Coordinates of C-alpha atoms and ligand atoms in Angstrom, one line a residue:
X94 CA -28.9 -0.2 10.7
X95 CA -29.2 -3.8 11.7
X96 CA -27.7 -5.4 8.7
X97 CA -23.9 -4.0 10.3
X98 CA -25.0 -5.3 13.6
X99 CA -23.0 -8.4 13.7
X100 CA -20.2 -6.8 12.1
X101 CA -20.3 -4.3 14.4
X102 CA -20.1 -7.1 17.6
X103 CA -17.0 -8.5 16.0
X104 CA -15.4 -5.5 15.7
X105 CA -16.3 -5.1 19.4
X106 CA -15.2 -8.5 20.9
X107 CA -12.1 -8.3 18.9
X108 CA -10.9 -5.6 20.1
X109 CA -11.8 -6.6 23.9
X110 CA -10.1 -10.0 23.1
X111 CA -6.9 -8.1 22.1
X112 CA -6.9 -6.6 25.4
X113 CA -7.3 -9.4 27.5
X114 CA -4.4 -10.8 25.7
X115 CA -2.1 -7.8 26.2
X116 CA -1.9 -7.1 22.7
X117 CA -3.7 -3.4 23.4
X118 CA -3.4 -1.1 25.9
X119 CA -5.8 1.8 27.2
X120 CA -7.1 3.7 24.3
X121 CA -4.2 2.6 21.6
X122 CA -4.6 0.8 18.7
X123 CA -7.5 -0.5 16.6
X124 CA -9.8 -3.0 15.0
X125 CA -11.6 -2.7 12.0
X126 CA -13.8 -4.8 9.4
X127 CA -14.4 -4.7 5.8
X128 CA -18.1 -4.5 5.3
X129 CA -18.6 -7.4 2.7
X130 CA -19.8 -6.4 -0.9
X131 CA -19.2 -2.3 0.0
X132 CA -17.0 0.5 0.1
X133 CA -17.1 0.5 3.7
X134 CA -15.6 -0.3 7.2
X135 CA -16.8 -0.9 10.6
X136 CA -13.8 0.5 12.7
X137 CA -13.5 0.9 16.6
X138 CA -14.0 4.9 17.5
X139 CA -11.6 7.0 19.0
X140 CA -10.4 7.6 22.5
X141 CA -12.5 4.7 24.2
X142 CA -11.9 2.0 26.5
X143 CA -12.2 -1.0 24.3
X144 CA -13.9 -2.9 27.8
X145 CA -17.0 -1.0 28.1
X146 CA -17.5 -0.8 24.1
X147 CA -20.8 -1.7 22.6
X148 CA -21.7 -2.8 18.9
X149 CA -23.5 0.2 19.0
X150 CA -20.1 2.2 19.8
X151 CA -18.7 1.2 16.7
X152 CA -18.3 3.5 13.7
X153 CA -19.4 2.4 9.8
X154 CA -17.8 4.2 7.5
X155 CA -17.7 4.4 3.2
X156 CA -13.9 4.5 1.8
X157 CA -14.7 8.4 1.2
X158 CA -15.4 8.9 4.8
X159 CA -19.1 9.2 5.2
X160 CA -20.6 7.9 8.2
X161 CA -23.0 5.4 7.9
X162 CA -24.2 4.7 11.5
X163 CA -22.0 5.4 14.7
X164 CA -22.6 8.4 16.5
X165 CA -18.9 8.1 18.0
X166 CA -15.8 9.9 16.4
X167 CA -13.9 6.9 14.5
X168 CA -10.5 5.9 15.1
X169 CA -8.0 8.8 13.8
X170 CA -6.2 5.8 12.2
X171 CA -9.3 4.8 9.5
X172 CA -7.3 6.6 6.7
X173 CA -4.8 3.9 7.5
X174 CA -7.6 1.0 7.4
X175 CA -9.1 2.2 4.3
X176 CA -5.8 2.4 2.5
X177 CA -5.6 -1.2 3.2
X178 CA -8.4 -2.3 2.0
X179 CA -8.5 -0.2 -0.9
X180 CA -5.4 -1.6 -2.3
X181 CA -5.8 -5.2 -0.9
X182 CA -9.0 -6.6 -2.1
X183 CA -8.4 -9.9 -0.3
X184 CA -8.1 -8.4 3.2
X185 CA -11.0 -8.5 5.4
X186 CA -9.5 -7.3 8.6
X187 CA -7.1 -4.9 10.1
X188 CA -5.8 -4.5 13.4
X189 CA -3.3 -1.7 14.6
X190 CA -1.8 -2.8 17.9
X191 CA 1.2 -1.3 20.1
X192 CA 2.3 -4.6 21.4
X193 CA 5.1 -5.0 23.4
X194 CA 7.7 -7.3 21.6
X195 CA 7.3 -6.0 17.9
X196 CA 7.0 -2.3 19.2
X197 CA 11.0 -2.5 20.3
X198 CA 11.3 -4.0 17.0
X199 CA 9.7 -0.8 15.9
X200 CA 12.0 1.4 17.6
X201 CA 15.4 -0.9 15.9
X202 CA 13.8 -0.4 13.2
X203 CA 15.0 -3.8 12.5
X204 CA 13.0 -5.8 9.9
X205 CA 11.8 -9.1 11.0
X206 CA 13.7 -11.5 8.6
X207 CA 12.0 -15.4 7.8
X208 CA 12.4 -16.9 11.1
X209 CA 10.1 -19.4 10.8
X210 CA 8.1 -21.2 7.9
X211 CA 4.7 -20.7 9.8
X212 CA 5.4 -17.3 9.5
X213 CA 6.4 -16.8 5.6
X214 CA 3.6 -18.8 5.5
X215 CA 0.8 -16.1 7.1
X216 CA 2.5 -13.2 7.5
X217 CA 4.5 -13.2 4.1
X218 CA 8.6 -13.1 3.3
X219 CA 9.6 -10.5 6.1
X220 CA 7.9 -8.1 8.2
X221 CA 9.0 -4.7 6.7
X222 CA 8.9 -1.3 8.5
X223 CA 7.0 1.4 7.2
X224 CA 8.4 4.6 7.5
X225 CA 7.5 7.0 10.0
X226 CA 4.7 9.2 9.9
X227 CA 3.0 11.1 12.7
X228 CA -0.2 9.0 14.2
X229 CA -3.4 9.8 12.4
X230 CA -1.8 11.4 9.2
X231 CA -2.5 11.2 5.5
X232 CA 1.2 10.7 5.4
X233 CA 1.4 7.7 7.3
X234 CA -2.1 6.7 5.0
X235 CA 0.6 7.2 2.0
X236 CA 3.1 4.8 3.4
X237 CA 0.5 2.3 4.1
X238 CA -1.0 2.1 0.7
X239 CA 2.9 1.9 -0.7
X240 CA 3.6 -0.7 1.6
X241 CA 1.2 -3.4 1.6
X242 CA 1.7 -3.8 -2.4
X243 CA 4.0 -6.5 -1.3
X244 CA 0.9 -8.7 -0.3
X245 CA 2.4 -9.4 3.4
X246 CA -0.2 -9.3 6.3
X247 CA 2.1 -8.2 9.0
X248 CA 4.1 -4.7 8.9
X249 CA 6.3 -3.0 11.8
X250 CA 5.4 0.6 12.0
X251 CA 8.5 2.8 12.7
X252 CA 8.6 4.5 16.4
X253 CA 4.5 3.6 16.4
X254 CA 3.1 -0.3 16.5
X255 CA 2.4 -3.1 14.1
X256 CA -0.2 -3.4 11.4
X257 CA -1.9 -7.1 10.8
X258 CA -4.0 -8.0 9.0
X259 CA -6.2 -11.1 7.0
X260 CA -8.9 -12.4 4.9
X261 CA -11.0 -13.0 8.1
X262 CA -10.8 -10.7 11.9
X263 CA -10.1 -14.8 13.0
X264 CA -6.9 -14.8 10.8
X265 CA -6.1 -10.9 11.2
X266 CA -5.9 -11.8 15.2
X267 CA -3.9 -15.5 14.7
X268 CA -1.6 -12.7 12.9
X269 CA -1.3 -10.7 15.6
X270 CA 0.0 -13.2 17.7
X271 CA 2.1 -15.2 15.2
X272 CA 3.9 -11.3 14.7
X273 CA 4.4 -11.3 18.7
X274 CA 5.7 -14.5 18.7
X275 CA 8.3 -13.9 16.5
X276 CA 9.3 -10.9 17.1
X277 CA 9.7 -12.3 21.1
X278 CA 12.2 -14.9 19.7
X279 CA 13.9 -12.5 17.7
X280 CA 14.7 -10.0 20.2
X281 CA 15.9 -13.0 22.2
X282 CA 18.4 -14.1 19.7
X283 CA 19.6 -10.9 18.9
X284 CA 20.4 -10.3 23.3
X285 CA 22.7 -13.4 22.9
X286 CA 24.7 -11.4 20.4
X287 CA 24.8 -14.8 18.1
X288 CA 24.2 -15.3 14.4
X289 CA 20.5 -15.8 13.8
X290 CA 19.4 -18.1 11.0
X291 CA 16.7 -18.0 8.7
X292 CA 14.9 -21.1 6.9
X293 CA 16.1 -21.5 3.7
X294 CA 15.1 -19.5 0.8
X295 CA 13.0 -22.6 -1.1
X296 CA 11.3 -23.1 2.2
X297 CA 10.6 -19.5 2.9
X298 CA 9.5 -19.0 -1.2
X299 CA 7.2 -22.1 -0.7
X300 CA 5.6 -20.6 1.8
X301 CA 5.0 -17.6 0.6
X302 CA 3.4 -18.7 -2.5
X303 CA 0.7 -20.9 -0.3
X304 CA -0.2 -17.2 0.8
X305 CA 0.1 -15.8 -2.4
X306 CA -2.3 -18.4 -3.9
X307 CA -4.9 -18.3 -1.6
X308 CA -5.1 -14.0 -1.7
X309 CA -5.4 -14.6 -5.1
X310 CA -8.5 -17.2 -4.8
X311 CA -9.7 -14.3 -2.9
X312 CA -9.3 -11.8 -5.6
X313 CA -11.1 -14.2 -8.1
X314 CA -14.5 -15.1 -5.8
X315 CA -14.6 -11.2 -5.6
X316 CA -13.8 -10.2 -9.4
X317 CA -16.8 -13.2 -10.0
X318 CA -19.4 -11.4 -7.7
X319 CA -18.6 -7.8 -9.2
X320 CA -18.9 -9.3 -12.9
X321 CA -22.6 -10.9 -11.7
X322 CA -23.7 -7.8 -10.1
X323 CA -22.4 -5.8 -12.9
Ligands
ZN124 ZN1 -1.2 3.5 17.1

Protein backbone atom coordinates (compact mmCIF):
# COMPACT_ATOMS: atom_id res chain seq x y z
CA UNK A 1 0.00 0.00 0.00
CA UNK A 2 2.69 2.51 -0.88
CA UNK A 3 0.69 5.02 -2.72
CA UNK A 4 -0.99 6.10 1.09
CA UNK A 5 2.48 6.06 2.38
CA UNK A 6 3.14 9.77 2.47
CA UNK A 7 -0.28 10.43 3.58
CA UNK A 8 0.05 8.26 6.07
CA UNK A 9 3.60 10.20 7.46
CA UNK A 10 1.55 13.34 7.58
CA UNK A 11 -1.05 12.10 9.38
CA UNK A 12 1.79 10.77 11.73
CA UNK A 13 3.94 13.93 12.19
CA UNK A 14 0.81 15.96 12.59
CA UNK A 15 -0.32 14.52 15.12
CA UNK A 16 3.21 14.32 17.05
CA UNK A 17 3.53 18.07 16.19
CA UNK A 18 0.17 18.77 18.02
CA UNK A 19 1.60 17.27 20.98
CA UNK A 20 4.70 18.98 21.19
CA UNK A 21 2.69 22.07 21.08
CA UNK A 22 0.22 21.08 23.88
CA UNK A 23 -2.52 20.99 21.70
CA UNK A 24 -3.03 16.95 22.55
CA UNK A 25 -2.72 15.14 25.41
CA UNK A 26 -2.02 11.27 25.96
CA UNK A 27 -4.30 9.27 23.82
CA UNK A 28 -7.06 12.19 23.11
CA UNK A 29 -7.90 13.64 20.14
CA UNK A 30 -7.12 13.02 16.49
CA UNK A 31 -5.70 13.72 13.09
CA UNK A 32 -6.98 12.65 9.96
CA UNK A 33 -6.41 13.16 5.97
CA UNK A 34 -8.64 13.07 3.07
CA UNK A 35 -7.11 10.64 0.65
CA UNK A 36 -7.19 12.81 -2.62
CA UNK A 37 -9.47 11.71 -5.61
CA UNK A 38 -11.31 8.76 -3.04
CA UNK A 39 -13.82 8.03 -0.68
CA UNK A 40 -11.36 7.61 1.87
CA UNK A 41 -9.35 8.78 4.99
CA UNK A 42 -6.12 8.13 6.55
CA UNK A 43 -6.92 8.69 10.36
CA UNK A 44 -4.68 8.22 13.50
CA UNK A 45 -5.90 4.73 15.33
CA UNK A 46 -7.21 4.49 18.63
CA UNK A 47 -5.79 4.40 22.10
CA UNK A 48 -2.00 5.13 21.00
CA UNK A 49 0.61 7.31 22.07
CA UNK A 50 0.85 9.76 19.21
CA UNK A 51 5.08 9.81 20.07
CA UNK A 52 5.89 6.33 19.20
CA UNK A 53 3.38 6.27 16.06
CA UNK A 54 4.56 5.08 12.72
CA UNK A 55 3.08 5.67 9.13
CA UNK A 56 2.51 2.23 9.23
CA UNK A 57 0.27 2.79 12.52
CA UNK A 58 -2.02 4.74 10.67
CA UNK A 59 -5.47 3.51 9.63
CA UNK A 60 -7.00 4.04 5.74
CA UNK A 61 -10.30 3.87 5.68
CA UNK A 62 -13.34 4.28 2.63
CA UNK A 63 -16.32 6.65 3.82
CA UNK A 64 -18.31 3.24 4.42
CA UNK A 65 -15.82 2.01 6.84
CA UNK A 66 -13.71 -0.57 5.02
CA UNK A 67 -10.25 -0.80 5.96
CA UNK A 68 -7.91 -0.38 3.37
CA UNK A 69 -4.44 -0.87 5.06
CA UNK A 70 -3.82 -0.42 8.94
CA UNK A 71 -3.84 -3.31 11.03
CA UNK A 72 -4.58 -0.91 14.13
CA UNK A 73 -8.26 -0.18 15.40
CA UNK A 74 -9.04 3.55 13.99
CA UNK A 75 -9.87 6.39 15.99
CA UNK A 76 -13.54 5.86 17.56
CA UNK A 77 -14.02 9.43 16.35
CA UNK A 78 -13.72 8.56 12.25
CA UNK A 79 -17.64 8.69 11.99
CA UNK A 80 -16.93 12.25 12.98
CA UNK A 81 -14.10 12.79 10.27
CA UNK A 82 -15.98 11.18 7.57
CA UNK A 83 -19.06 13.33 8.26
CA UNK A 84 -16.87 16.10 7.50
CA UNK A 85 -15.68 15.33 4.63
CA UNK A 86 -18.61 13.91 3.21
CA UNK A 87 -20.46 17.09 3.45
CA UNK A 88 -17.43 19.46 2.96
CA UNK A 89 -15.91 18.70 -0.28
CA UNK A 90 -13.29 21.43 0.09
CA UNK A 91 -11.82 20.15 3.39
CA UNK A 92 -8.74 18.12 3.34
CA UNK A 93 -8.01 17.90 6.94
CA UNK A 94 -9.53 17.35 10.32
CA UNK A 95 -8.10 17.51 13.63
CA UNK A 96 -10.07 16.78 17.01
CA UNK A 97 -8.09 18.23 19.86
CA UNK A 98 -8.95 18.73 23.74
CA UNK A 99 -6.97 21.89 24.08
CA UNK A 100 -6.84 23.76 27.00
CA UNK A 101 -8.24 27.32 26.35
CA UNK A 102 -11.20 26.40 23.87
CA UNK A 103 -12.10 23.22 25.99
CA UNK A 104 -13.36 25.76 29.06
CA UNK A 105 -15.00 27.48 26.28
CA UNK A 106 -16.51 24.13 25.75
CA UNK A 107 -17.76 23.67 29.11
CA UNK A 108 -19.49 27.72 29.01
CA UNK A 109 -20.75 26.68 26.27
CA UNK A 110 -20.08 30.04 25.20
CA UNK A 111 -19.78 30.61 21.43
CA UNK A 112 -16.69 32.32 20.33
CA UNK A 113 -18.04 35.60 18.77
CA UNK A 114 -15.71 37.66 15.69
CA UNK A 115 -12.94 38.76 17.86
CA UNK A 116 -10.62 39.23 15.37
CA UNK A 117 -10.60 39.69 11.37
CA UNK A 118 -7.80 36.97 11.00
CA UNK A 119 -10.04 34.80 12.48
CA UNK A 120 -13.51 35.41 10.44
CA UNK A 121 -11.06 35.24 7.94
CA UNK A 122 -9.93 31.26 8.51
CA UNK A 123 -12.07 30.01 10.85
CA UNK A 124 -15.43 31.63 9.60
CA UNK A 125 -18.14 34.19 11.37
CA UNK A 126 -18.10 32.58 14.99
CA UNK A 127 -17.04 29.39 16.43
CA UNK A 128 -20.34 27.63 17.17
CA UNK A 129 -20.81 24.78 19.74
CA UNK A 130 -22.13 21.54 18.67
CA UNK A 131 -24.30 20.01 20.86
CA UNK A 132 -23.34 17.24 23.08
CA UNK A 133 -23.07 13.82 22.15
CA UNK A 134 -21.28 11.05 23.92
CA UNK A 135 -17.48 10.50 22.41
CA UNK A 136 -17.44 8.10 19.56
CA UNK A 137 -21.31 8.15 18.76
CA UNK A 138 -23.34 8.22 15.59
CA UNK A 139 -25.05 10.92 17.46
CA UNK A 140 -22.31 13.18 17.87
CA UNK A 141 -21.56 12.05 13.76
CA UNK A 142 -25.21 13.62 13.28
CA UNK A 143 -24.40 16.90 14.86
CA UNK A 144 -21.22 17.10 13.00
CA UNK A 145 -22.66 16.67 9.55
CA UNK A 146 -25.58 19.47 10.72
CA UNK A 147 -23.02 21.69 11.82
CA UNK A 148 -20.34 22.23 9.47
CA UNK A 149 -23.18 23.27 6.66
CA UNK A 150 -22.22 26.75 7.83
CA UNK A 151 -18.79 26.33 5.96
CA UNK A 152 -16.73 27.45 9.29
CA UNK A 153 -13.39 25.47 9.87
CA UNK A 154 -13.42 25.81 13.60
CA UNK A 155 -16.34 24.34 15.97
CA UNK A 156 -16.38 24.12 19.96
CA UNK A 157 -17.57 20.72 20.97
CA UNK A 158 -19.87 20.88 24.05
CA UNK A 159 -18.33 19.24 27.43
CA UNK A 160 -15.68 17.43 24.75
CA UNK A 161 -12.91 19.52 22.62
CA UNK A 162 -12.73 21.48 19.36
CA UNK A 163 -12.98 20.37 15.75
CA UNK A 164 -10.64 22.20 13.02
CA UNK A 165 -10.28 21.80 10.11
CA UNK A 166 -8.87 23.07 6.30
CA UNK A 167 -8.16 22.58 2.71
CA UNK A 168 -4.64 21.38 3.67
CA UNK A 169 -3.28 19.34 7.33
CA UNK A 170 -0.79 22.83 7.03
CA UNK A 171 -4.08 25.07 7.30
CA UNK A 172 -6.15 22.46 9.50
CA UNK A 173 -3.13 22.97 12.18
CA UNK A 174 -2.62 27.05 11.61
CA UNK A 175 -6.50 26.53 12.66
CA UNK A 176 -5.83 24.87 15.56
CA UNK A 177 -3.81 27.40 16.87
CA UNK A 178 -5.59 30.55 15.54
CA UNK A 179 -8.86 28.76 17.66
CA UNK A 180 -6.46 28.60 20.79
CA UNK A 181 -5.51 31.88 20.37
CA UNK A 182 -8.68 33.27 20.48
CA UNK A 183 -10.28 31.58 22.65
CA UNK A 184 -7.10 32.53 25.28
CA UNK A 185 -8.00 36.20 24.75
CA UNK A 186 -11.53 35.61 25.12
CA UNK A 187 -11.52 33.98 28.34
CA UNK A 188 -9.23 36.84 29.39
CA UNK A 189 -11.73 39.44 28.60
CA UNK A 190 -14.51 37.82 29.89
CA UNK A 191 -12.21 37.39 33.79
CA UNK A 192 -12.18 41.26 33.63
CA UNK A 193 -15.91 41.19 33.72
CA UNK A 194 -15.83 44.18 30.87
CA UNK A 195 -17.73 44.53 27.56
CA UNK A 196 -15.89 42.73 24.91
CA UNK A 197 -16.04 44.08 21.34
CA UNK A 198 -16.20 42.55 18.15
CA UNK A 199 -14.87 43.94 14.67
CA UNK A 200 -17.47 45.40 12.88
CA UNK A 201 -19.98 43.45 10.92
CA UNK A 202 -18.54 44.79 7.22
CA UNK A 203 -15.19 43.70 8.38
CA UNK A 204 -16.14 40.45 9.81
CA UNK A 205 -18.63 39.79 6.42
CA UNK A 206 -15.51 40.74 4.26
CA UNK A 207 -13.74 38.33 5.75
CA UNK A 208 -15.78 35.76 5.64
CA UNK A 209 -16.39 35.88 2.05
CA UNK A 210 -12.42 35.66 1.30
CA UNK A 211 -13.10 32.12 3.01
CA UNK A 212 -16.12 31.55 1.27
CA UNK A 213 -14.57 32.25 -2.13
CA UNK A 214 -11.63 30.26 -1.90
CA UNK A 215 -13.83 26.85 -0.48
CA UNK A 216 -15.71 27.44 -3.35
CA UNK A 217 -12.49 27.45 -5.89
CA UNK A 218 -12.07 24.36 -4.11
CA UNK A 219 -15.42 22.90 -5.00
CA UNK A 220 -14.94 23.91 -8.67
CA UNK A 221 -11.11 22.24 -9.37
CA UNK A 222 -12.93 19.13 -7.72
CA UNK A 223 -16.49 19.23 -9.71
CA UNK A 224 -13.73 19.72 -12.94
CA UNK A 225 -11.72 16.49 -12.12
CA UNK A 226 -15.07 14.34 -11.42
CA UNK A 227 -16.62 15.69 -14.84
CA UNK A 228 -13.03 14.46 -16.76
CA UNK A 229 -12.95 11.19 -15.07
CA UNK A 230 -16.55 10.84 -15.60
ZN1 LIG B 1 -12.17 13.88 21.96
Amino acid sequence: MNRYESIRQQVADYGKKLVHEGYLKGTGGNVSIRVPGEAALAITPSNRDYLTLTPDDICVYTFDQEKIAGDLKPSIEMGLHIAVYQNRPDVGCVMHTHQDFASALAILKKPLPALFDEQVRFLGRSVEIIPYAPSGTGMLAKQVRRMVNNHHNAYIMKNHGVLCMGPTAERAYHNVLLLEKAATAYLLALFSGQKVNTIPLSIREIAFQKLRSEQKKIKKQLDELNEKDA
